[in-house]
Short mmCIF file of C-alpha atoms in Angstrom, two decimals:
data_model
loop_
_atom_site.label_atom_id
_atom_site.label_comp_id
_atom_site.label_asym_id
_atom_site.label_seq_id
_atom_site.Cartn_x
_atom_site.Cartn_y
_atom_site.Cartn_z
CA UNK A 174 23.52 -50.04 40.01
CA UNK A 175 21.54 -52.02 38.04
CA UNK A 176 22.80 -54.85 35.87
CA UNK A 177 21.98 -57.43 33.86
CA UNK A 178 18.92 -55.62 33.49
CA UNK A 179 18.91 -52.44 32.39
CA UNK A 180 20.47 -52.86 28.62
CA UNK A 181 21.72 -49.07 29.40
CA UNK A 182 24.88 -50.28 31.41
CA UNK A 183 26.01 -46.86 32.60
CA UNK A 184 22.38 -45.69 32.79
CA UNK A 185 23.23 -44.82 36.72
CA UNK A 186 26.33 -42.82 35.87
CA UNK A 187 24.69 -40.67 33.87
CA UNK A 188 21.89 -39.82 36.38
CA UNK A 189 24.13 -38.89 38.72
CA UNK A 190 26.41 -37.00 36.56
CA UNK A 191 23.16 -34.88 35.23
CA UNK A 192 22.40 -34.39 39.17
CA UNK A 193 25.22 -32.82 40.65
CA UNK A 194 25.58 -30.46 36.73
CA UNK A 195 22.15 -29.43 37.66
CA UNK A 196 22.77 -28.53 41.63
CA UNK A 197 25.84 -26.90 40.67
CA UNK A 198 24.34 -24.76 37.68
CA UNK A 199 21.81 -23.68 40.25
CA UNK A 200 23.93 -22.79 42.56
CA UNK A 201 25.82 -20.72 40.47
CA UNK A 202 23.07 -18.40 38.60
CA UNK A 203 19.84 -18.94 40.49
CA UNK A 204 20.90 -19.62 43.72
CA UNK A 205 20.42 -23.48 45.26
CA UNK A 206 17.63 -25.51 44.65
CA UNK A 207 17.23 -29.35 45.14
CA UNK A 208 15.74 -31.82 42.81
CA UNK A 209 14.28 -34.80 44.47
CA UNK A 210 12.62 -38.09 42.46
CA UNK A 211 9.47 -39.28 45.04
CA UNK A 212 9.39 -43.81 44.32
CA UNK A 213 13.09 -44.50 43.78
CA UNK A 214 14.43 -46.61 46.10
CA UNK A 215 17.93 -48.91 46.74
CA UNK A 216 17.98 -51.24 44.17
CA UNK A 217 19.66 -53.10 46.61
CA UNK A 218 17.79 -57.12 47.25
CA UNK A 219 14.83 -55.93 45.08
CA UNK A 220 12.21 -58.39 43.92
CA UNK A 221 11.88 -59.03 40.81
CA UNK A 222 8.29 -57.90 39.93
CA UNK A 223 9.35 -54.35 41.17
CA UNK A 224 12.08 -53.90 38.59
CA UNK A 225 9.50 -52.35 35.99
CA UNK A 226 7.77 -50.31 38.18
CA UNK A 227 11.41 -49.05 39.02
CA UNK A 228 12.35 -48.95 35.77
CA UNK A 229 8.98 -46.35 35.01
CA UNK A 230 10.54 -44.17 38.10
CA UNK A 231 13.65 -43.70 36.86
CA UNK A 232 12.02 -42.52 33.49
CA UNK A 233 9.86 -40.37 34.90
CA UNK A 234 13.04 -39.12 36.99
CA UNK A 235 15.06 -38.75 33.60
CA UNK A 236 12.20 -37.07 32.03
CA UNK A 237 11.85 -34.45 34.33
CA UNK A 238 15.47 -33.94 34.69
CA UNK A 239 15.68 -33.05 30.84
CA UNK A 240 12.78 -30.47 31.30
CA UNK A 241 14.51 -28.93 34.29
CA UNK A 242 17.71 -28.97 32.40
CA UNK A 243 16.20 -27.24 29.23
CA UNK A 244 14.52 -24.80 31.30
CA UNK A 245 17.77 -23.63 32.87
CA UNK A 246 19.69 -23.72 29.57
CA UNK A 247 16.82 -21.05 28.11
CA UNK A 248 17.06 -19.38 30.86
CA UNK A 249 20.77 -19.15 30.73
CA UNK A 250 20.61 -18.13 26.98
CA UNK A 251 17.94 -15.36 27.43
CA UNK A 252 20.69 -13.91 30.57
CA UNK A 253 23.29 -14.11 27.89
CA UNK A 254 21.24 -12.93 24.74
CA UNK A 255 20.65 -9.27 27.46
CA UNK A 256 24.08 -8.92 27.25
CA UNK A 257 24.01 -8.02 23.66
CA UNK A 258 23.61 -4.66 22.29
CA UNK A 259 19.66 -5.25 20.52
CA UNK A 260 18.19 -6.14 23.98
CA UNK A 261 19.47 -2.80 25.38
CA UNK A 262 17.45 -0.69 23.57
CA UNK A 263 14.52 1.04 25.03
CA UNK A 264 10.79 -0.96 24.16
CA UNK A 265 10.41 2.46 22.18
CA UNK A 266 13.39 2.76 19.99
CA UNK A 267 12.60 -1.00 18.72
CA UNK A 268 8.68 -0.29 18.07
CA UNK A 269 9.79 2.26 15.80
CA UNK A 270 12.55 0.39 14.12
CA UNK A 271 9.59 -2.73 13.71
CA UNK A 272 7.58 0.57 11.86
CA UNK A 273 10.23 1.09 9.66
CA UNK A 274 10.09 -2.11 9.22
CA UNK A 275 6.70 -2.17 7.45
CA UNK A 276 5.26 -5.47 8.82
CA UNK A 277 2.72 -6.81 7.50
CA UNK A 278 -1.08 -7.48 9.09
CA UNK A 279 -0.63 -10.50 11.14
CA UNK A 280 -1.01 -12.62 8.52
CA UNK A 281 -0.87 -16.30 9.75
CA UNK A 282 1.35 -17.25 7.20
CA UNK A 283 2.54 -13.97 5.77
CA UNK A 284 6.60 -13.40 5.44
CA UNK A 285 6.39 -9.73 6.95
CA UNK A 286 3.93 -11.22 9.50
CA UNK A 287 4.51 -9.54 13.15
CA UNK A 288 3.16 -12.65 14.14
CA UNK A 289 6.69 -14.24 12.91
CA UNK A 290 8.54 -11.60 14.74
CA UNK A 291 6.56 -12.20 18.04
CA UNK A 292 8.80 -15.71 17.68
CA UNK A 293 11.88 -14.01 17.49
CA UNK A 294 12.70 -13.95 21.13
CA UNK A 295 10.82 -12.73 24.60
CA UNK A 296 12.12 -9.12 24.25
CA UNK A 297 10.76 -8.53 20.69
CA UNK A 298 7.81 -10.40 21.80
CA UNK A 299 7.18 -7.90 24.77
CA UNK A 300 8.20 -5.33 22.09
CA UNK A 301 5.58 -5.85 19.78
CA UNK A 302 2.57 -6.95 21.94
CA UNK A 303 3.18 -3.66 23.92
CA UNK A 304 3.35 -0.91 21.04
CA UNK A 305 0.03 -0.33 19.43
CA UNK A 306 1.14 1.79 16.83
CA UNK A 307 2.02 -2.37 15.39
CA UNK A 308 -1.42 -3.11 15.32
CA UNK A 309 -3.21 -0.22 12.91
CA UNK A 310 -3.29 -2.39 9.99
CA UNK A 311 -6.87 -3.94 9.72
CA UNK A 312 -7.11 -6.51 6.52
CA UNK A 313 -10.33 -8.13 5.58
CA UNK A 314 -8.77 -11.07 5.02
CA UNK A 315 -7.27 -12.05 8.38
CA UNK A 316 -9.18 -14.60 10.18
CA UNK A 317 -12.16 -12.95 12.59
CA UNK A 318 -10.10 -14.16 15.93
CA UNK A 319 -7.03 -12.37 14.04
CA UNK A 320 -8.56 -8.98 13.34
CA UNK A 321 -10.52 -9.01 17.14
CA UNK A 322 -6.77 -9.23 18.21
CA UNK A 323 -5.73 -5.97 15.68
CA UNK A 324 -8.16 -4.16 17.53
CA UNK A 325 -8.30 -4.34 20.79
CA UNK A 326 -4.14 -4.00 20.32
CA UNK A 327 -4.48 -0.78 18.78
CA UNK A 328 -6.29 0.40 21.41
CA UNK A 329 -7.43 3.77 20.80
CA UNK A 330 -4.78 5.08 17.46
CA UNK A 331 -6.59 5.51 14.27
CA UNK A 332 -6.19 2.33 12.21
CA UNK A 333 -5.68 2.02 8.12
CA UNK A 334 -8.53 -0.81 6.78
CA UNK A 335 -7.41 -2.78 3.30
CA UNK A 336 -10.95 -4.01 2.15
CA UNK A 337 -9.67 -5.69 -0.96
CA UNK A 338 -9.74 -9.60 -2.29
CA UNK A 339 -11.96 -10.52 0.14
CA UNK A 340 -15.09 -11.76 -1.92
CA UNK A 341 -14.92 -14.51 -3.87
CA UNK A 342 -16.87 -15.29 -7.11
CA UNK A 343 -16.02 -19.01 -7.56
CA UNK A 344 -15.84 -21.60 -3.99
CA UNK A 345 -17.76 -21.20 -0.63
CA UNK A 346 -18.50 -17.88 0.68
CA UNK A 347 -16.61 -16.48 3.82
CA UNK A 348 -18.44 -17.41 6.60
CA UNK A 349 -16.38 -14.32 8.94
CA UNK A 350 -16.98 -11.86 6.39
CA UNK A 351 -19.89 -10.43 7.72
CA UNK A 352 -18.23 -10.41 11.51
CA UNK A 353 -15.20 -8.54 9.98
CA UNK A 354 -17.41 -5.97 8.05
CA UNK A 355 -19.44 -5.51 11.53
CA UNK A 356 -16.00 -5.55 13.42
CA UNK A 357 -14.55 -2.77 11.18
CA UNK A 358 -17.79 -0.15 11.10
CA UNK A 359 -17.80 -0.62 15.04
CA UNK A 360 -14.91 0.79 14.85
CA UNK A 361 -15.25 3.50 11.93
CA UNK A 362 -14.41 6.54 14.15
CA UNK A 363 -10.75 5.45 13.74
CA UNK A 364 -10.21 4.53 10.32
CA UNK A 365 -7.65 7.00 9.15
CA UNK A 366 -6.75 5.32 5.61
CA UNK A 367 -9.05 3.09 3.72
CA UNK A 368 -8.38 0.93 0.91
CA UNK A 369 -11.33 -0.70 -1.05
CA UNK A 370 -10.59 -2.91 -3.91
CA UNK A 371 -13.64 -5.36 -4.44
CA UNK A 372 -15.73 -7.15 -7.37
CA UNK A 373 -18.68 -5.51 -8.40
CA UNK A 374 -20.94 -7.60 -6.70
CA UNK A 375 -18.94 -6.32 -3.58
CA UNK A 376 -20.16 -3.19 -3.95
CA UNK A 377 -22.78 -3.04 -1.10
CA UNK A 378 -20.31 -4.30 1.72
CA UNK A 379 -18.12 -0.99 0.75
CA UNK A 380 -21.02 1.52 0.04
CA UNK A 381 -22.38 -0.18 3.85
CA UNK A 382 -18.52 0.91 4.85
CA UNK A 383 -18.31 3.86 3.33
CA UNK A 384 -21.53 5.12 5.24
CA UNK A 385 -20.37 4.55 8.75
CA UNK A 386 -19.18 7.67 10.52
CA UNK A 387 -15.53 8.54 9.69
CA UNK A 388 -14.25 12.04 10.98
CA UNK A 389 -10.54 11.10 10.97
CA UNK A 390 -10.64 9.61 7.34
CA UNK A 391 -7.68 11.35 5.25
CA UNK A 392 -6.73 8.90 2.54
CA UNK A 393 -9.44 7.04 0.20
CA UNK A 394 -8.91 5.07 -2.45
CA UNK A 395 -11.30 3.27 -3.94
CA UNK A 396 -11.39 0.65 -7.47
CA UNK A 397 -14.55 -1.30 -8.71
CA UNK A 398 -13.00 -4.39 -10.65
CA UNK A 399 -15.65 -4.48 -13.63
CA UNK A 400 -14.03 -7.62 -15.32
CA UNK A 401 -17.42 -9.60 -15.10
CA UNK A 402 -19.56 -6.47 -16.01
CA UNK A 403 -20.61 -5.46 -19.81
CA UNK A 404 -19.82 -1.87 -20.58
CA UNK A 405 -23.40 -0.97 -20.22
CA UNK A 406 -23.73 -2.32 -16.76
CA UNK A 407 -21.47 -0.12 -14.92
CA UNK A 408 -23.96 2.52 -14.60
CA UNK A 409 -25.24 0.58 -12.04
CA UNK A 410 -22.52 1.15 -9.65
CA UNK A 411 -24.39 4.28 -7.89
CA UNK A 412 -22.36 7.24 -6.70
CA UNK A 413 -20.91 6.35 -2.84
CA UNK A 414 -22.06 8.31 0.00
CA UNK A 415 -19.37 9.68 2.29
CA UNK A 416 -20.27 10.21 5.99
CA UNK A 417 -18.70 13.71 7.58
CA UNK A 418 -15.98 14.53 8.49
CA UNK A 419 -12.47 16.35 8.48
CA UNK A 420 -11.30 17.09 4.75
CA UNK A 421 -9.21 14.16 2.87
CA UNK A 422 -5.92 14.39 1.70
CA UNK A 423 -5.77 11.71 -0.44
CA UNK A 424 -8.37 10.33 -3.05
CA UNK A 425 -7.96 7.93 -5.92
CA UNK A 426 -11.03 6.51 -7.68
CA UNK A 427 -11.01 4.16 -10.56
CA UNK A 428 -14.72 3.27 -12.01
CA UNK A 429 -15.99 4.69 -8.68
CA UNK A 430 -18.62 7.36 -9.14
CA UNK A 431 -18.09 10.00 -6.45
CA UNK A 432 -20.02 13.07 -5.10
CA UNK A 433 -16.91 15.69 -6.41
CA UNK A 434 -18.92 18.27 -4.64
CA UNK A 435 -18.42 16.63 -1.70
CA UNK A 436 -17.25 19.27 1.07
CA UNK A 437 -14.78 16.84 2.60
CA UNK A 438 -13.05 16.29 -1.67
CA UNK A 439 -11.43 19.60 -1.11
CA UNK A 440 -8.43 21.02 -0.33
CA UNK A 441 -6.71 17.77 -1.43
CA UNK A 442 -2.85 16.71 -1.99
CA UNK A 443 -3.33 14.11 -3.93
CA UNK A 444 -6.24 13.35 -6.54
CA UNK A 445 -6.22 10.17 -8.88
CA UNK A 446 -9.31 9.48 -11.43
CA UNK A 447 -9.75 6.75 -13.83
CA UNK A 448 -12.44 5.22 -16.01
CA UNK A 449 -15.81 5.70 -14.66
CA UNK A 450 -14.53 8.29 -11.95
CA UNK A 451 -13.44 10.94 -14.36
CA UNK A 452 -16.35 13.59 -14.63
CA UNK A 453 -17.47 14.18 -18.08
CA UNK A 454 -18.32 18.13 -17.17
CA UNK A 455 -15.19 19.69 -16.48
CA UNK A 456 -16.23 22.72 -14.77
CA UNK A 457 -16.72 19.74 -12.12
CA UNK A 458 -13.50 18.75 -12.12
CA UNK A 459 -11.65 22.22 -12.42
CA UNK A 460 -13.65 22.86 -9.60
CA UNK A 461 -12.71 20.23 -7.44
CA UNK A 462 -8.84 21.21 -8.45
CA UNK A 463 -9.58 24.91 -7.54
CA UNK A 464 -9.74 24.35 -3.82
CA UNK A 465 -7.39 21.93 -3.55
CA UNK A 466 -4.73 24.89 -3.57
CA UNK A 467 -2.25 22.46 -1.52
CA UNK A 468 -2.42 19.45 -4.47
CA UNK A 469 0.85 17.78 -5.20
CA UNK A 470 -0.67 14.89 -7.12
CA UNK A 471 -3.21 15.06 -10.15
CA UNK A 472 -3.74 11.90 -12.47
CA UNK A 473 -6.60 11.89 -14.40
CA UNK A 474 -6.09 8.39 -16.49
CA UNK A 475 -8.65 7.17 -19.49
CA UNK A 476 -11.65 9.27 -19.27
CA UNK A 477 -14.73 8.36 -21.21
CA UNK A 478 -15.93 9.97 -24.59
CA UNK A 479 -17.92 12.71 -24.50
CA UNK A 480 -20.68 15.19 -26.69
CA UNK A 481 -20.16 17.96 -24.26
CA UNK A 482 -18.49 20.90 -25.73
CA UNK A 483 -15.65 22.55 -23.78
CA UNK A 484 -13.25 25.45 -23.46
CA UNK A 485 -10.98 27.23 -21.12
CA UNK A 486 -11.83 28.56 -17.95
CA UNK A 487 -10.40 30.51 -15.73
CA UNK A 488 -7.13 29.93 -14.93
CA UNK A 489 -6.52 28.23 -11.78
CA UNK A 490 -2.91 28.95 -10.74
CA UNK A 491 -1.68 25.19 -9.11
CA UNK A 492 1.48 26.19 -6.70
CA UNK A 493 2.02 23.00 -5.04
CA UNK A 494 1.38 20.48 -7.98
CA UNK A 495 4.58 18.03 -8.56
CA UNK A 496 3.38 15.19 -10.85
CA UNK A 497 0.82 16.00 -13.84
CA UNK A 498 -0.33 13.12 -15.62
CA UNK A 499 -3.35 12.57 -18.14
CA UNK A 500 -3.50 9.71 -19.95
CA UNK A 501 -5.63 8.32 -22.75
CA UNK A 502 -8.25 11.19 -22.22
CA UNK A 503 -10.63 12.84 -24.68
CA UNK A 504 -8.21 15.74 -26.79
CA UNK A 505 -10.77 18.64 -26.58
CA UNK A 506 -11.26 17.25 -22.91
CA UNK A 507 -7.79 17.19 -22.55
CA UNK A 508 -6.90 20.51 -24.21
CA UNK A 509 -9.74 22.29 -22.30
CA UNK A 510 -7.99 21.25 -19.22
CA UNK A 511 -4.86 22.34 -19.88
CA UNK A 512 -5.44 25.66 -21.46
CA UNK A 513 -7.41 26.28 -17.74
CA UNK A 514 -4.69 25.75 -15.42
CA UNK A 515 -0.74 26.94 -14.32
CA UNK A 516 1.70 24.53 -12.59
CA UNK A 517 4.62 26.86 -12.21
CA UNK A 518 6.35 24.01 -9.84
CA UNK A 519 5.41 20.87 -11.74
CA UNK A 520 8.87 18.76 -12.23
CA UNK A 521 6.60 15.55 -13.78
CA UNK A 522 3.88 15.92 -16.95
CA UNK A 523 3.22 13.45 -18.86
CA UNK A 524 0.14 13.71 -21.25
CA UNK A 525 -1.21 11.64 -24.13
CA UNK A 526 -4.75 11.47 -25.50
CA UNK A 527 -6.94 9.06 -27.20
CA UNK A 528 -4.17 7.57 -29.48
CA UNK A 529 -7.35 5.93 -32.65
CA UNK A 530 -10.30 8.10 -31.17
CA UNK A 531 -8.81 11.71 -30.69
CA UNK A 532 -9.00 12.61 -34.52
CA UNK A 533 -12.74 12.84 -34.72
CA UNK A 534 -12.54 15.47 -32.26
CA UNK A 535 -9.53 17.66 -34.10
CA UNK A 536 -12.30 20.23 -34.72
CA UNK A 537 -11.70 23.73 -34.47
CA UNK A 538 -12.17 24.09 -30.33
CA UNK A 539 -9.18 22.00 -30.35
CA UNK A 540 -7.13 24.32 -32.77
CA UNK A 541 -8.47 27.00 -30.62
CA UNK A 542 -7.20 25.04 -27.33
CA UNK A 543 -3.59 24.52 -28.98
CA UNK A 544 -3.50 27.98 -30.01
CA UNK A 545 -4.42 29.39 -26.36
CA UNK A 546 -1.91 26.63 -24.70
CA UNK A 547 1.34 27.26 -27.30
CA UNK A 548 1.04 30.62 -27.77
CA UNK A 549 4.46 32.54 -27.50
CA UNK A 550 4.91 33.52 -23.89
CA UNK A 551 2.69 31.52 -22.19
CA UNK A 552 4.31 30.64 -18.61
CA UNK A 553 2.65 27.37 -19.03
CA UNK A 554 3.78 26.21 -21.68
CA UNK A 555 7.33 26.66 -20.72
CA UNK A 556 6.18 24.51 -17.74
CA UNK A 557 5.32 21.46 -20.18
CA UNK A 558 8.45 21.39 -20.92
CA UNK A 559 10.50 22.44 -18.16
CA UNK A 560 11.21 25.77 -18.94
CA UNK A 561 9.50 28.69 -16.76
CA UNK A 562 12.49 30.85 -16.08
CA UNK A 563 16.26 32.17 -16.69
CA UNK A 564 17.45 29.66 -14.23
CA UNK A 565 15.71 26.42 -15.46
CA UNK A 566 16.90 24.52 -18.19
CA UNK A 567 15.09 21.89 -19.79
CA UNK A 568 18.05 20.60 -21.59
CA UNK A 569 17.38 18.56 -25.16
CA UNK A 570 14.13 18.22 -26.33
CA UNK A 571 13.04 15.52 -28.73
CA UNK A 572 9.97 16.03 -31.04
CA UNK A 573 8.78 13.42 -33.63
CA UNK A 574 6.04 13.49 -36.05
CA UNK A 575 4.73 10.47 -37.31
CA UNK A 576 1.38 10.55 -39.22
CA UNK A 577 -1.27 12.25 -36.72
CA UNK A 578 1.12 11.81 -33.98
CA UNK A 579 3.40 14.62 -32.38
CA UNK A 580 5.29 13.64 -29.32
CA UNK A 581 7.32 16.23 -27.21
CA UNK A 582 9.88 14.69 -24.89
CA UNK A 583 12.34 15.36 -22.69
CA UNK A 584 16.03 14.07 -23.60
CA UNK A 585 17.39 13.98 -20.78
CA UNK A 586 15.57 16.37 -18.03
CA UNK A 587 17.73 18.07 -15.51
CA UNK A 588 14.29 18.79 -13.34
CA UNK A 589 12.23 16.09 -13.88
CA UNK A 590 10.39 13.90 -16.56
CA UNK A 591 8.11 15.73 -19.41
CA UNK A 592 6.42 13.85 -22.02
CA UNK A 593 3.57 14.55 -24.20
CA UNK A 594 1.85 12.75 -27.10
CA UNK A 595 -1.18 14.48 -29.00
CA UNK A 596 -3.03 13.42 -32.22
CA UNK A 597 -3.82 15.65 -34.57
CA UNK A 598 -4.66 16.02 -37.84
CA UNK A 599 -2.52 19.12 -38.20
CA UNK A 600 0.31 17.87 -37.16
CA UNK A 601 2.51 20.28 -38.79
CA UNK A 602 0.41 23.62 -37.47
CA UNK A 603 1.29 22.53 -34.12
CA UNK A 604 4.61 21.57 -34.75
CA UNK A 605 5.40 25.13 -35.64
CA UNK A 606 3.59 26.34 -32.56
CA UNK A 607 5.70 24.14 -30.39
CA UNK A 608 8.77 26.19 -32.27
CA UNK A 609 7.63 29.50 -31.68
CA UNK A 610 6.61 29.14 -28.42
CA UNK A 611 10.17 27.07 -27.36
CA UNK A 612 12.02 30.01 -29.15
CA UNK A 613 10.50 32.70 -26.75
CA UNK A 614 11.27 31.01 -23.57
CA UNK A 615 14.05 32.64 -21.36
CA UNK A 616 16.30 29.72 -21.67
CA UNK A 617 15.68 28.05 -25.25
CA UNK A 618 16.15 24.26 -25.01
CA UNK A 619 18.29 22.14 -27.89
CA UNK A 620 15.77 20.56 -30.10
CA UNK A 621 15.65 17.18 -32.15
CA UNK A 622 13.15 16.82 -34.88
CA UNK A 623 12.49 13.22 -36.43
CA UNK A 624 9.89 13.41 -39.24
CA UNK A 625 8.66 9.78 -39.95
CA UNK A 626 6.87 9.50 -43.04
CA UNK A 627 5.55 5.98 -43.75
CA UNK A 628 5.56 5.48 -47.59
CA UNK A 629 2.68 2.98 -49.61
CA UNK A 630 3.98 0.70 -51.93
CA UNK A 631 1.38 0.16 -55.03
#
């Protein structure tokens, strides 16, 4: 004992309480160990100029007998977190319940971040670190060390790139942007998915992307943000080159120009145009549609005015297609389309042209359009509305006129959602095609006519 000097009175009692807790947990789950302190002697007839040299010893003593102590508690805790039923499932089972999961790229500071589940505990940790199917998500904006780590986790699996936000127009330039372009073309004969939304001035890092070999590529989808750019200026964004490779599944291009003829934009499931990417020859597009018998998807959103004349083709018979959906295109364009194809299986249409700049363009190929689409016993027609057979029924149908505007919805759809929206001048010719051609389908839906009429005051 020490006294009168030590201001912790029952300092000793405490030491050797923690001693003998410590030999006797040790004993009991790790088998015995001894835990010696090297410079503590009796304090027995001890000179006075020793006492704080003493007094550093038994600190040091107390100090390592709190790590030792902490160390057996986690190692007590991680014995009695095994006992629970999470850290009994195979390494396998929780990788795919993390994929589930949908984590996102290690983000440093992201919510979703795997790096926070890594924290969770030493199981998870081993969990994660040892399932590369974790580690496919490649974002260029992760730190360089970050992304090295994303890749050489992911060993060999293909891995999805998100090339989007990563320039920036205002502030100091990324200094790692260049070493994470580099780091993701080394590795281009994995990308399986690739995302791309950048500025225009961004353009050359994802045309330099885009050119690096990619067999494995299935889903594309690509957006130019033109914010900064006059109307006039957007020409300049050059058609992309796409390296070779197996065919794509997916594509979705907004103010992207894009080879359509490419072999590998064929055979497609899903296909998404907007702005800029929407061909102005249609025989182009209808093309690209045509052998992409498998398409489920087809969105062709705010396509750009055109001169061009156009009529129906051929039809193209669509088996597959689920979800129709133009939007703010050209009529004639839009007409032209539609008279050319049949989506016997398509639960979701939604269609609406140029709501101020369609009128112009009510000439007589679009009368000639309306009358080849709504023509009593068309099969495709029925499908507009939901109606192809004895065993479908599209339920209550509500059509308004108001001024050049004729909308066709459905009430309430027992198949799906069908909604279209045309301006015409002759609004009242094609409301009485719309009746003709609903009154020959097999199953006749209810219909419920609103005529708005707006009325001047003088």
């Amino acid at each position: 004992m020490i006294e009168g000097i030590c201001k912790e009175n029952d300092f000793d009692i405490q030491y050797k309480y923690a001693i003998i807790l410590l030999e006797y947990v040790a004993e009991a789950e790790f088998g015995p160990f001894t835990i010696s302190f090297r410079g503590v002697e009796s304090t027995d007839s001890l000179p006075v100029p020793r006492l704080p040299t003493m007094w550093n010893a038994l600190n040091a003593a107390k100090a390592q007998m709190s790590q030792q102590v902490d160390k057996l508690i986690a190692r007590l805790a991680h014995r009695w977190n095994l006992a629970s039923s999470v850290h009994r499932l195979p390494v396998e089972v929780l990788a795919t319940i993390f994929k589930e999961f949908q984590p996102d790229p290690p983000y440093p500071d992201g919510i979703k971040s795997l790096l926070n589940l890594l924290l969770v505990c030493r199981t998870w940790y081993e969990a994660i670190t040892g399932s590369p199917e974790l580690w496919c998500s490649y974002d260029g904006r992760l730190p360089y060390n970050i992304a090295r780590l994303v890749i050489d986790r992911s060993k060999a699996l293909p891995i999805s790139v998100n090339w989007g936000d990563v320039h920036r127009r205002y502030g100091p330039e990324r200094r790692d942007l260049g070493k994470l372009l580099d780091l993701a073309i080394e590795n281009s004969m994995r990308i399986k998915s690739l995302d791309g939304c950048v500025p225009d001035y961004g353009y050359p890092d994802l045309r330099k992307l885009l050119k690096a070999p990619t067999p494995v590529l299935e889903t594309l989808r690509l957006q130019i943000n033109v914010f900064s750019m006059a109307p006039s200026d957007s020409q300049r964004l050059e058609p992309f080159e796409l390296s070779e490779g197996r065919q794509l599944k997916h594509l979705s291009l907004i103010y992207v120009v894009a080879p359509l003829n490419s072999p590998r934009i064929s055979n497609l499931k899903t296909l998404v145009l907007q702005k800029d990417s929407v061909p102005q020859s249609l025989e182009l597009l209808l093309g690209v549609v045509s052998s992409s018998q498998r398409l489920e998807v087809l969105q062709i959103l705010e396509s750009p005015n055109s001169t061009e004349e156009y009529r129906a083709n051929a039809l193209i018979v669509l088996p597959h297609l689920k979800k129709l959906v133009l939007l703010d295109v050209q009529s004639v364009y839009g007409a032209a389309f539609l008279a050319s194809i049949y989506t016997p299986s398509c639960s979701h249409v939604e269609v609406k042209d140029h709501a101020y700049r369609s009128l112009e363009q009510d000439s007589e190929a679009v009368r000639a359009l309306d009358a080849e689409i709504w023509r009593p016993g068309n099969d495709q027609a029925g499908a507009f509305v939901g109606g192809t057979s004895s065993n479908i029924n599209p339920g209550l149908l509500d059509i308004s006129i108001d001024g050049y505007r004729v909308k066709v919805e459905a009430f309430e759809p027992v198949q799906g959602r069908y909604k279209l929206e045309f301006s015409r001048q002759g609004t009242r010719e094609l409301a009485a095609r719309l009746g003709t051609t609903l009154s020959h389908l097999p199953s006749p839906p209810a219909v419920r006519l609103r005529l708005i009429i707006l009325v001047r005051k003088r």
